[in-house]
Coordinates of C-alpha atoms in Angstrom, one line a residue:
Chain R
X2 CA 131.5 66.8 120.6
X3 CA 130.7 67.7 124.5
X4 CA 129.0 70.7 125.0
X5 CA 127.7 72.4 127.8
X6 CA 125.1 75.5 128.1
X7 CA 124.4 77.2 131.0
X8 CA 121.6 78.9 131.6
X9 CA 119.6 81.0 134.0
X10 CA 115.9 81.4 135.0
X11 CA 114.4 85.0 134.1
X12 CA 111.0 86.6 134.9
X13 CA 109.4 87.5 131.5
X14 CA 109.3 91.2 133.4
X15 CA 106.7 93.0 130.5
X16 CA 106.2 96.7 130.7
X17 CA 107.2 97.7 134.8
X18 CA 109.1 96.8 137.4
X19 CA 107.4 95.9 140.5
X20 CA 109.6 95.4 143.7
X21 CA 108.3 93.2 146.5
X22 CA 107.9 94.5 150.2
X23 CA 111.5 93.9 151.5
X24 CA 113.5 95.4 147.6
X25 CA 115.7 92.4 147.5
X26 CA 113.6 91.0 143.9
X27 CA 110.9 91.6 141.5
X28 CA 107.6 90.9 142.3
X29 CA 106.8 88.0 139.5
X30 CA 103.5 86.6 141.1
X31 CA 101.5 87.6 137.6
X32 CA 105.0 86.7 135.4
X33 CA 105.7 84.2 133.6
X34 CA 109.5 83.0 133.3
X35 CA 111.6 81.9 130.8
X36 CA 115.0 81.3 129.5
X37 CA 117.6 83.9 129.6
X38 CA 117.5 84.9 126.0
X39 CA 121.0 85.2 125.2
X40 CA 121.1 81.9 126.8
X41 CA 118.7 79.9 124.5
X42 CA 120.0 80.8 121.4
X43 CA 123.3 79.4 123.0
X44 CA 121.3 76.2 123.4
X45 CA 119.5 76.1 120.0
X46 CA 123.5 76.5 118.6
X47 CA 124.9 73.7 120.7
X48 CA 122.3 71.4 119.8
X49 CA 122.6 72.3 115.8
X50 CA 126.5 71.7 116.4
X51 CA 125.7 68.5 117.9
X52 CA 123.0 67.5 115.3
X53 CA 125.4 68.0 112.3
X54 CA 128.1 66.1 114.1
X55 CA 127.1 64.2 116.6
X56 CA 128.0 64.5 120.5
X57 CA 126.4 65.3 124.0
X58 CA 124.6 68.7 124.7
X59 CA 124.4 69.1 128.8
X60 CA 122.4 72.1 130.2
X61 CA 123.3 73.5 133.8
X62 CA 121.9 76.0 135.8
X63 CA 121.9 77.5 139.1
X64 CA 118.5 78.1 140.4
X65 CA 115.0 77.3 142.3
X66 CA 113.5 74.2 142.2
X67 CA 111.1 75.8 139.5
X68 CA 114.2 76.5 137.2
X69 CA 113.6 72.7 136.4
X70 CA 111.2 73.9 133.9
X71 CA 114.0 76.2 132.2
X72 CA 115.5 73.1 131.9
X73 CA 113.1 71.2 130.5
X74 CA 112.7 74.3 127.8
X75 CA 116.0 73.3 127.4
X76 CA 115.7 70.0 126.5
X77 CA 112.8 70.0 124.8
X78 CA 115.0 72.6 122.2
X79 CA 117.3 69.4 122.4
X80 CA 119.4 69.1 125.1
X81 CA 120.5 65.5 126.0
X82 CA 120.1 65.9 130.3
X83 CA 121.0 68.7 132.7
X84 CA 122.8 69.7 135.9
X85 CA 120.6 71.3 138.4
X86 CA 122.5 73.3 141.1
X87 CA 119.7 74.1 143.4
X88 CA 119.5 77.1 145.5
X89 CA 116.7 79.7 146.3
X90 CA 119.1 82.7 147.1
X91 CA 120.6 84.9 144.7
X92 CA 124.5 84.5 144.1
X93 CA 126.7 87.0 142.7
X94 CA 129.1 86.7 140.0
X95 CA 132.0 84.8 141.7
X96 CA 130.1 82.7 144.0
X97 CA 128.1 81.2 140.9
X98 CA 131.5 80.5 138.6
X99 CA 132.5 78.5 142.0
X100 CA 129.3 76.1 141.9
X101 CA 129.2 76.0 138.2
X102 CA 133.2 75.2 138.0
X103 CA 132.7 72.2 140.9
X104 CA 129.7 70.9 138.8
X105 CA 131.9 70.9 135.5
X106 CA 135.2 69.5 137.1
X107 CA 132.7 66.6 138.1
X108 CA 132.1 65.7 134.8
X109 CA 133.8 64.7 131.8
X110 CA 135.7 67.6 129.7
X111 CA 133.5 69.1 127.7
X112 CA 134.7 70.5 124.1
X113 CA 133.0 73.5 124.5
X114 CA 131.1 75.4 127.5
X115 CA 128.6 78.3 126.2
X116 CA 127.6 80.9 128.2
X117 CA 125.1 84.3 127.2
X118 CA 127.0 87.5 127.1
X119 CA 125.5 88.7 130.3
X120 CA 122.5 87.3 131.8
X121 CA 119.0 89.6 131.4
X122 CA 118.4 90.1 135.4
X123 CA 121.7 90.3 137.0
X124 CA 123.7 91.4 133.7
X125 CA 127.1 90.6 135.4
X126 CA 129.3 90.1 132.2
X127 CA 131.6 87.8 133.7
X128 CA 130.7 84.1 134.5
X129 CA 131.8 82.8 131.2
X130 CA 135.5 84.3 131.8
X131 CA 135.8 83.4 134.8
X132 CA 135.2 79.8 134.4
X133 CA 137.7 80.4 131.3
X134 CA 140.1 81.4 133.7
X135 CA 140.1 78.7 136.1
X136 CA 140.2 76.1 133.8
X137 CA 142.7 77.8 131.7
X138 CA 141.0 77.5 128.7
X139 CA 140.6 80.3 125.8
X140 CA 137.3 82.5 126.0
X141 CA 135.8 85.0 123.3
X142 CA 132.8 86.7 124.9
X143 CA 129.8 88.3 122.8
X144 CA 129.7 86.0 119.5
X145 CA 126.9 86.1 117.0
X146 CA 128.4 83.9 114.5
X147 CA 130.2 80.6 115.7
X148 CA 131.7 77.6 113.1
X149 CA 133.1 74.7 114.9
X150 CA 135.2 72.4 112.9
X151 CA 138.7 70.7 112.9
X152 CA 139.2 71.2 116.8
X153 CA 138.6 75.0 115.8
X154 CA 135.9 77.3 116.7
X155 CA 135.6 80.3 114.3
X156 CA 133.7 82.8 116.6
X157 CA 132.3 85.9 115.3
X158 CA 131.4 89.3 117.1
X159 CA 129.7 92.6 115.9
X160 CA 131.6 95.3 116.3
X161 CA 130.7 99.0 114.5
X162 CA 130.9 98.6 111.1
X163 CA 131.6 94.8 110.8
X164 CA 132.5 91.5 112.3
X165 CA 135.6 90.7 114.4
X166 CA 137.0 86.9 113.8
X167 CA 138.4 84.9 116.3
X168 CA 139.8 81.8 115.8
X169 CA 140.3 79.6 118.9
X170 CA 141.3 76.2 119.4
X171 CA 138.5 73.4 121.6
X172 CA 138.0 72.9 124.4
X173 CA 137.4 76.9 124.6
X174 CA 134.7 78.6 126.1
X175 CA 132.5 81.3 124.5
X176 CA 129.7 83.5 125.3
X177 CA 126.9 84.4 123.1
X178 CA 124.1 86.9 122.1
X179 CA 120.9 86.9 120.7
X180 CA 120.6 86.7 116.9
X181 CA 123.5 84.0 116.9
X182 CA 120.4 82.4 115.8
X183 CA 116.6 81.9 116.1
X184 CA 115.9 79.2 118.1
X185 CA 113.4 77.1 117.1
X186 CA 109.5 76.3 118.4
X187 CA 110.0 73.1 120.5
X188 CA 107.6 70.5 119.1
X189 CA 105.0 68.4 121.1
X190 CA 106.6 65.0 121.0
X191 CA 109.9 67.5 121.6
X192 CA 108.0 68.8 125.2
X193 CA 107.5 64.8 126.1
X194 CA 110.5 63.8 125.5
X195 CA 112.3 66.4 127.5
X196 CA 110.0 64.8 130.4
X197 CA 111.8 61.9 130.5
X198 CA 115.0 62.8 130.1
X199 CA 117.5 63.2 133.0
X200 CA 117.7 66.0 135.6
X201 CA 120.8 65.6 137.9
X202 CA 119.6 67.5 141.0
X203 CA 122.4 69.3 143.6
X204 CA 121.8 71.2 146.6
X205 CA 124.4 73.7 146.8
X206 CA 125.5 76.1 149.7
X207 CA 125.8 79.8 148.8
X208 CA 129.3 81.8 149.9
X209 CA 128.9 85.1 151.3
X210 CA 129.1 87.4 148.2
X211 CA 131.6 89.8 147.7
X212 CA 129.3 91.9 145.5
X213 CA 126.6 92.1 148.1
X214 CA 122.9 93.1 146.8
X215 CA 121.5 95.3 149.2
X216 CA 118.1 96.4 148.0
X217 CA 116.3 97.1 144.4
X218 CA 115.4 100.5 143.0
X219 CA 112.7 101.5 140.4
X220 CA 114.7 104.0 138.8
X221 CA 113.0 107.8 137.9
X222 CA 111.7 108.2 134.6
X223 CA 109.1 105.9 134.7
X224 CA 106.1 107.7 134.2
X225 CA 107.0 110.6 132.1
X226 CA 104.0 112.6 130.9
X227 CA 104.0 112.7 127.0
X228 CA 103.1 115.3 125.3
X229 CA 100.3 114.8 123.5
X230 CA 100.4 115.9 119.2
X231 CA 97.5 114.8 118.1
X232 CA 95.1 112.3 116.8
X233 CA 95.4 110.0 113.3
X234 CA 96.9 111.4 110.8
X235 CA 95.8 115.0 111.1
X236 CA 98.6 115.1 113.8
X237 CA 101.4 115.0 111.0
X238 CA 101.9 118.9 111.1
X239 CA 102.3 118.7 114.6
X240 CA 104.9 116.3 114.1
X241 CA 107.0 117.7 111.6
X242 CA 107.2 120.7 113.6
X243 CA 108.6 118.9 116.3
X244 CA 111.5 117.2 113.4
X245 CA 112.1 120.8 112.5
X246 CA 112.7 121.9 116.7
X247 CA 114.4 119.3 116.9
X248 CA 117.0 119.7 113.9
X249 CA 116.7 116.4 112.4
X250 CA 113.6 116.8 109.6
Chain V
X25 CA 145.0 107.7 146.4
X26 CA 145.0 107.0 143.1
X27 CA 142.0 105.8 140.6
X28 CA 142.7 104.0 137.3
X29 CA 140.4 104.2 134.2
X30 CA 141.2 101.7 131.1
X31 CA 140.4 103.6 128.1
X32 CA 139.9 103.0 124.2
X33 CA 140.9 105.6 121.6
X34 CA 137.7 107.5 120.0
X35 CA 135.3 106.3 122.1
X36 CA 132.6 108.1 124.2
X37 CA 132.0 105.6 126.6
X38 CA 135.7 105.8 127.8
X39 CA 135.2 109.7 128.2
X40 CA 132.1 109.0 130.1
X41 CA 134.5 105.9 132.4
X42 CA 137.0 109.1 133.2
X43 CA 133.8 111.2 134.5
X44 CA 133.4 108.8 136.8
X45 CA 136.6 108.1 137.7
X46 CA 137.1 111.7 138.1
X47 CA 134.0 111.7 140.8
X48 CA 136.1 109.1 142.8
X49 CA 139.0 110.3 145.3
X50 CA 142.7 110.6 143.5
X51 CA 144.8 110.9 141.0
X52 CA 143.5 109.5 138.1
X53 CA 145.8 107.4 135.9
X54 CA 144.7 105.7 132.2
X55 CA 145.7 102.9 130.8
X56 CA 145.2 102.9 126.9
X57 CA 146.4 100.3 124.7
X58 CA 147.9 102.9 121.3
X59 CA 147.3 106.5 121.6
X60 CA 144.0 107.6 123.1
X61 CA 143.0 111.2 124.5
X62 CA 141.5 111.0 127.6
X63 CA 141.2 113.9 130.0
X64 CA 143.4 111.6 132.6
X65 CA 146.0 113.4 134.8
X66 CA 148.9 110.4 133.4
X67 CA 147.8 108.5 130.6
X68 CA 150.1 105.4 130.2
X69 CA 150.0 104.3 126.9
X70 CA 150.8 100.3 126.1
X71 CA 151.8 98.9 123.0
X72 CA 150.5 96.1 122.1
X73 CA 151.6 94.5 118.7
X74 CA 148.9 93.3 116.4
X75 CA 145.1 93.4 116.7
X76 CA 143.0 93.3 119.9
X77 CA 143.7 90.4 122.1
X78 CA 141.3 91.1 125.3
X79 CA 143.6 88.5 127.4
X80 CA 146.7 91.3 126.5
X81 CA 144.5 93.9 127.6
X82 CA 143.6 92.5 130.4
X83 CA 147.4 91.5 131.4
X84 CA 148.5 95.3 130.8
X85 CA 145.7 96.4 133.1
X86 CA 146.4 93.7 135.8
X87 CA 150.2 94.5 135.5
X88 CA 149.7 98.3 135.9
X89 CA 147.6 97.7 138.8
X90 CA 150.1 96.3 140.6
X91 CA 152.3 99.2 140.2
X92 CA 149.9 102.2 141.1
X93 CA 148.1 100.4 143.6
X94 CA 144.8 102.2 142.9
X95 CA 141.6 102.1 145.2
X96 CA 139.7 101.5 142.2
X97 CA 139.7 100.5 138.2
X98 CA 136.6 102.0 135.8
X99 CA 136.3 100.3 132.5
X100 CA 134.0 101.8 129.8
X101 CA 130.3 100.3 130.1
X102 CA 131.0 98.5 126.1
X103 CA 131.1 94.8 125.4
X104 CA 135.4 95.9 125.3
X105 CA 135.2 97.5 128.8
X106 CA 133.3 94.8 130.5
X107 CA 135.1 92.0 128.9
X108 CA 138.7 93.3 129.5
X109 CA 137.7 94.1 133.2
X110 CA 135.9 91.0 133.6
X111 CA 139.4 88.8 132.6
X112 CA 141.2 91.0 135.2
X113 CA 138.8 90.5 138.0
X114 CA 139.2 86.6 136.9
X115 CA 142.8 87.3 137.1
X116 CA 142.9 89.0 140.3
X117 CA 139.9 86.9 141.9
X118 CA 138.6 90.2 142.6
X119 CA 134.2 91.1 142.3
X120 CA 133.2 93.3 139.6
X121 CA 130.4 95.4 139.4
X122 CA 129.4 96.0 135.9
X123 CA 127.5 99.4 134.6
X124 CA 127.5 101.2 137.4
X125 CA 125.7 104.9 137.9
X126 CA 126.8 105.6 141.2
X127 CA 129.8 105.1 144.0
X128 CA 128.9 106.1 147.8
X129 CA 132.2 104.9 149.5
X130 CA 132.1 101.3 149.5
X131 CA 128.5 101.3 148.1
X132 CA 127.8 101.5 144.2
X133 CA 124.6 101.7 142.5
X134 CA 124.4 99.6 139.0
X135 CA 122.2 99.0 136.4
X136 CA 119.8 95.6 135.8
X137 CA 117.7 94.6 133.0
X138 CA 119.4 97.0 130.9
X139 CA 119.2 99.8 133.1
X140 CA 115.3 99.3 133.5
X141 CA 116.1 98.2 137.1
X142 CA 118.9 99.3 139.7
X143 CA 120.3 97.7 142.1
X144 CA 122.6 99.2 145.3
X145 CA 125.3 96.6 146.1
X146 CA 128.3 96.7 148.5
X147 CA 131.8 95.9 147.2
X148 CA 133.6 93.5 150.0
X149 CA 137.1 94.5 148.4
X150 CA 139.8 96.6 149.1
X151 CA 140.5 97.3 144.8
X152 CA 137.1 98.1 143.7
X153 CA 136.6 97.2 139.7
X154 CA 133.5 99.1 138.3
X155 CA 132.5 99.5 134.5
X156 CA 131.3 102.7 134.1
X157 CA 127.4 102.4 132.6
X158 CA 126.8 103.7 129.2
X159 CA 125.0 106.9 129.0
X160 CA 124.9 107.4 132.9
X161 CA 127.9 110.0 133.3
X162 CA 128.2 113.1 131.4
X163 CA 131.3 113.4 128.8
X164 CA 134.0 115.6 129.6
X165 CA 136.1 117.5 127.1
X166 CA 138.8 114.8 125.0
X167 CA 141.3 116.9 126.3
X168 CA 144.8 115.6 126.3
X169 CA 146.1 113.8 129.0
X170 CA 148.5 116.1 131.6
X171 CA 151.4 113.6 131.2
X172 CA 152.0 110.2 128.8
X173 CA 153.9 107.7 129.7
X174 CA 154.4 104.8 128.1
X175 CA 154.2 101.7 129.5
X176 CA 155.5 98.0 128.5
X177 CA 153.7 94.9 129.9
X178 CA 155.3 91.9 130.1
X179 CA 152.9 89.2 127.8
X180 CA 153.1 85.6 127.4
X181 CA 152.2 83.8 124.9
X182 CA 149.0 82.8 126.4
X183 CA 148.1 86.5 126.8
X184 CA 147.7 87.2 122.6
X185 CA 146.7 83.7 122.0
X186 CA 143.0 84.9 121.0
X187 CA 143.1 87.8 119.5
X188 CA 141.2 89.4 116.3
X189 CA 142.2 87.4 113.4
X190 CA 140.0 89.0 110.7
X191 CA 137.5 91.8 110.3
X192 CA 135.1 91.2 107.8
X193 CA 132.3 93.8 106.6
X194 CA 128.7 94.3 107.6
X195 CA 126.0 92.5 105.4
X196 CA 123.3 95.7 105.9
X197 CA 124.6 99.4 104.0
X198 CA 123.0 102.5 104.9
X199 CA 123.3 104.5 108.2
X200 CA 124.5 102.0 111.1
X201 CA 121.0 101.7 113.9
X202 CA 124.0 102.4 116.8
X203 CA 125.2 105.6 115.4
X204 CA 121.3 106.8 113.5
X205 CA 120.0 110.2 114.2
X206 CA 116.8 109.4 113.8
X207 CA 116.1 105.8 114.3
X208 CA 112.3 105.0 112.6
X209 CA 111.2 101.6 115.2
X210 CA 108.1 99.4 114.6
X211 CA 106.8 96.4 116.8
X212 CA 103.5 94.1 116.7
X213 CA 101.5 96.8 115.4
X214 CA 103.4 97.2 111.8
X215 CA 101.7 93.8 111.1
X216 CA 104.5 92.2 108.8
X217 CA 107.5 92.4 107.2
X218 CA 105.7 94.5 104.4
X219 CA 104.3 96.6 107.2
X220 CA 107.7 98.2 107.6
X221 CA 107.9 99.9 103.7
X222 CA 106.2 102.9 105.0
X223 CA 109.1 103.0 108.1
X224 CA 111.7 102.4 106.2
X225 CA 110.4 105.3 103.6
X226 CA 110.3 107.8 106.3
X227 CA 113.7 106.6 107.8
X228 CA 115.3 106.8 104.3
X229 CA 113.8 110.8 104.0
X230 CA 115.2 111.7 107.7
X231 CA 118.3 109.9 106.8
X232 CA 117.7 107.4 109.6
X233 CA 118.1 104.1 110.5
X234 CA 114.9 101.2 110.6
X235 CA 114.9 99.4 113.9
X236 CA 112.2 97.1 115.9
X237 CA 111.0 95.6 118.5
X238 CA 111.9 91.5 119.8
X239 CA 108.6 90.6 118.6
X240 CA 109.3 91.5 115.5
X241 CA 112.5 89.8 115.2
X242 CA 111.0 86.4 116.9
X243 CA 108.2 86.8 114.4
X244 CA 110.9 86.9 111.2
X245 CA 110.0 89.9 110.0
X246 CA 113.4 91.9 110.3
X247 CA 116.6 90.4 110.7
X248 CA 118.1 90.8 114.1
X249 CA 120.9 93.4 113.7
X250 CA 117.6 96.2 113.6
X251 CA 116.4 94.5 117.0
X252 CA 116.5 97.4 119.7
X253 CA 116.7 96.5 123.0
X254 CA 118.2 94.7 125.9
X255 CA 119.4 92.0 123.9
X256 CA 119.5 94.1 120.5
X257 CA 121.3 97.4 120.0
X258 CA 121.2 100.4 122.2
X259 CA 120.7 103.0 120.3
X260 CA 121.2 107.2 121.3
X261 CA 119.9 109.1 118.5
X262 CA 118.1 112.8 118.7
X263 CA 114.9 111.5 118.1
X264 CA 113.0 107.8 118.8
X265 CA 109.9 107.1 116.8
X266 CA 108.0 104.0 118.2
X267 CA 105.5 102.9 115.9
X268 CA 103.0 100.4 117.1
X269 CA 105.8 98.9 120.1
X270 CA 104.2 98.9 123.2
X271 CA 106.9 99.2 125.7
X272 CA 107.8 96.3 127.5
X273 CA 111.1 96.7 129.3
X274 CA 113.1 95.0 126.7
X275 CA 112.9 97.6 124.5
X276 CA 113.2 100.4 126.4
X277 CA 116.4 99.2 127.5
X278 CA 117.6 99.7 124.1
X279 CA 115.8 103.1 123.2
X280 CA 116.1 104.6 127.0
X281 CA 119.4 106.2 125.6
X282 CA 117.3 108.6 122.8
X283 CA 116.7 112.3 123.4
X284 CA 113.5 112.5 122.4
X285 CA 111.3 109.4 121.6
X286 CA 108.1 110.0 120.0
X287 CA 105.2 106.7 120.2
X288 CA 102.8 106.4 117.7
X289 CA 100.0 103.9 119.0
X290 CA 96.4 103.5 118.9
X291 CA 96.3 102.1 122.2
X292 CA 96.0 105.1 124.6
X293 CA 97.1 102.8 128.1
X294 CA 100.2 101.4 126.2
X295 CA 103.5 101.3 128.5
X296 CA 105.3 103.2 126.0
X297 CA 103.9 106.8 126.2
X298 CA 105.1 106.3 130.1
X299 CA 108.4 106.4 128.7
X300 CA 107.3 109.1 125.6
X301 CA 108.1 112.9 125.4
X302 CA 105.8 113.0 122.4
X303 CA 102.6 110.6 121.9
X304 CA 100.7 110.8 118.7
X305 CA 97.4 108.2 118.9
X306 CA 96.0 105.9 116.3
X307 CA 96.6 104.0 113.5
X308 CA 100.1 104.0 112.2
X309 CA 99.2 102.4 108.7
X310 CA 97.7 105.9 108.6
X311 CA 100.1 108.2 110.5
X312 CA 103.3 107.3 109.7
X313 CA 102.6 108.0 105.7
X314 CA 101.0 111.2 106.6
X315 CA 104.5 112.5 108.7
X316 CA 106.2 111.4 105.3
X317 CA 103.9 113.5 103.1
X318 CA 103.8 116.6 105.4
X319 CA 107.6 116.1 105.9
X320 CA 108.2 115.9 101.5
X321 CA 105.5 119.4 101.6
X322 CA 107.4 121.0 103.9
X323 CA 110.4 120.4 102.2
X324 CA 108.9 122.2 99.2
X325 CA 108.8 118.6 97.9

């Protein structure tokens, strides 16, 4: 079993947004980054798929030079090596399926190729099917439950009041969210390991988007000045008259 | 000029996709696979045999496209919406911009980080494919459509090969954290996975759903279908009561959607009251009981 993840580098953003001087990103100077979340628990399931039966797991991303620690994250979860596309700019939707589709014809056919739902920054919604859709290959989007046996993947996705069931034959591409599963703490000797394995570096050229950013907002809201019921528990009256304004004690 | 919204029977979001279509220039056609209502001037209604295949959606959309020629397709801000306009921009090798708030001409406005950020973008296309973001456009009446027409794609094979198979039933009973009311929330500060009896007693008494924070869910103390937030569930009920969450932009993705949210924290500078209409301060071991025992008395209880 072959199976790719792709992931993307993400500010850990806390409680505000802070926009640098020119709008076009978030100042992260006191942030810490991490893996898209969707995204890890895409790689935590690739490398259980690949524990129980054996195979390849490849990372990939499209980043900075720093997104080489994302990928180490990655590995150290249990990746086998990773594809580095390396660019500083910000690429829409399309322009990023383009890269990532090059980088994949390059290799060997992979089984399966996992995406997140929608990444946490950009929240596009639509790298996975795309890719699908040039390699004319089968795609279910938002799973949290996936069983790959037999050639087949049985992909699960919440919907109100249960779970859709899809059943698709490999290679097929999916896309995942949080709570597929709870990726595990990577281990010291896991960290040094993932030091040592492979990082396939690429500089890449960016195409002129067709979805062009033009500048960041802080949306209103922000700010709002609560009112202010009380103190400890003396503060309960104040509440449940609220409820009762409200309609819903 | 016309505008074309995709739309899904009995669903806000889609009312919310035809207010903004409806703010855009044109006639405004909808494409609904079975009966929907949808205040649309034509609604064309496919058939579709069997249970949702989003490539089949997606084909219907694309087809009809190429018979009204629209200026530009909304799709409901839900996982549906954005996938099936997502295959059609694949299709078409068109850009989409998903969950959008705003359209200025060739200029839209749509949300990041779960709406916690925006971002103004230009569309360099002359069909312009928006989803419509949750919660950002006001709902219209679900008046019927001024004409139906029904309308027969041409599928392949290809087209229904993945499609629903099976729908099996949620795991968790009570009242669903999407569709709650009241939605009782707890992060780092309910301490543990016991922590939570006193929210999930409250929640039970206004006939509310539990939910929590990602900490609380990375920590293994609630299962991930209560997670609320960018990554969990967004949830719109009447009233939000954080207890002990402190704010960080991951869950207020998830709770922005609430009327009224109410944070109960003994940290005076957290994030959250920023984002509060009500703010009660201390110790939730001690408040949240004491809402539950005022709540029973004034119930006669």
């Amino acid at each position: 079993m072959r199976i790719l993840v792709a992931v993307k580098r993400v500010p850990i953003t806390g409680g505000k947004m802070v926009l640098s001087e020119d709008a076009q990103s978030i100042q992260t100077r006191h942030l810490g980054f991490t893996i898209s979340p969707h995204e890890e628990c895409g790689v935590e399931e690739a490398v259980r798929i690949v524990e129980a039966q054996g195979g390849e797991v490849v990372v990939i991303t499209l980043g900075p030079a720093e997104a080489e620690d994302q990928l180490r994250e990655c590995m150290a979860l249990g990746a086998d090596r990773a594809i580095h596309l390396v660019s500083d700019e910000e690429w829409d939707a399309q322009a990023t399926a383009s890269a990532l589709l090059d980088a994949i014809r390059s290799e060997e056919p992979f089984d399966l190729i996992v995406f997140g739902n929608e990444s946490a920054d950009a929240g596009n919604y639509q790298v996975g099917i795309r890719i699908a859709y040039a390699l004319g290959l089968p795609v279910v989007t938002g799973l949290k439950g996936l069983t790959v046996a037999d050639g087949r993947a049985r992909c699960e996705q919440e919907v109100a009041g249960g779970r859709d069931v899809y059943d698709v034959p490999l290679p097929a591409v999916v896309t995942v969210k949080e709570g597929l599963n709870l990726p595990r703490y990577p281990s010291v000797p896991a960290k040094l390991r993932a030091n040592r394995k492979p990082v396939d570096a690429r500089p890449v050229e960016r195409a002129a988007p067709k979805l062009e950013k033009l500048r960041l907002v802080v949306p209103e809201g922000q700010g709002k000045q609560a009112e202010i019921l009380g103190h400890g528990p003396d503060a309960a009256p104040a509440v449940v008259e609220v409820m009762q304004k409200l309609g819903v004690a | 000029m016309t505008v074309l919204v995709f739309v899904e029977p009995d669903d806000e979001l889609s009312l919310q996709a035809v207010t903004l279509a409806r703010s855009l220039d044109g006639e405004v056609h909808g494409l609904s696979i079975g009966p929907a209502q949808a205040p649309v001037d034509v609604l064309h209604v496919a058939e579709i045999e069997g249970t949702y295949a989003p490539a089949a959606s997606a084909a219907a959309l694309v087809q009809l496209i190429e018979q009204l020629a629209p200026t530009a397709v909304v799709a409901p801000g839900s996982d549906r919406g954005n996938e099936v306009l997502a295959h059609a921009a694949a299709r078409l090798d068109l850009p989409m911009a998903a969950n959008v708030t705003d359209v200025r001409g060739d200029d839209v406005t749509r949300q990041r980080w779960g709406g916690t950020l925006l971002e103004e973008a230009r569309v360099h296309a002359e069909l312009k494919l928006l989803s419509a973001a949750p919660f950002a456009f006001p709902v219209g009446s679900a008046s019927a459509p001024g004409r139906v027409e029904t309308f027969v794609p041409d599928l392949t094979g290809a087209d229904t090969a993945v499609r629903v198979v099976e729908t099996v039933g949620a795991s968790t009973g009570g009242v669903a954290l999407a569709d709650a009311k009241v939605v009782v929330s707890g992060g780092r500060g309910v301490g543990s996975s016991e922590g939570f009896a006193i929210l999930e007693e409250l929640a039970a008494l206004l006939e509310g759903a539990v939910g929590c924070s990602r900490v609380v869910t990375s920590a293994g103390w609630r299962p991930h279908t209560d997670q609320v937030g960018q990554t969990g569930t967004k949830v719109s009920p009447d009233l939000y009561i954080a207890c002990g969450i402190s704010g960080a932009t991951q869950h207020i993705a998830g709770c922005k959607g609430a009327k009224k949210l109410l944070a109960i924290n003994d940290d005076p500078e957290a994030t959250i009251f920023s984002h509060a209409d009500y703010a009660v301060i201390g110790n939730l071991h001690e408040i949240v009981p004491a809402i539950t025992a005022e709540l029973r008395k004034a119930r006669g209880g």
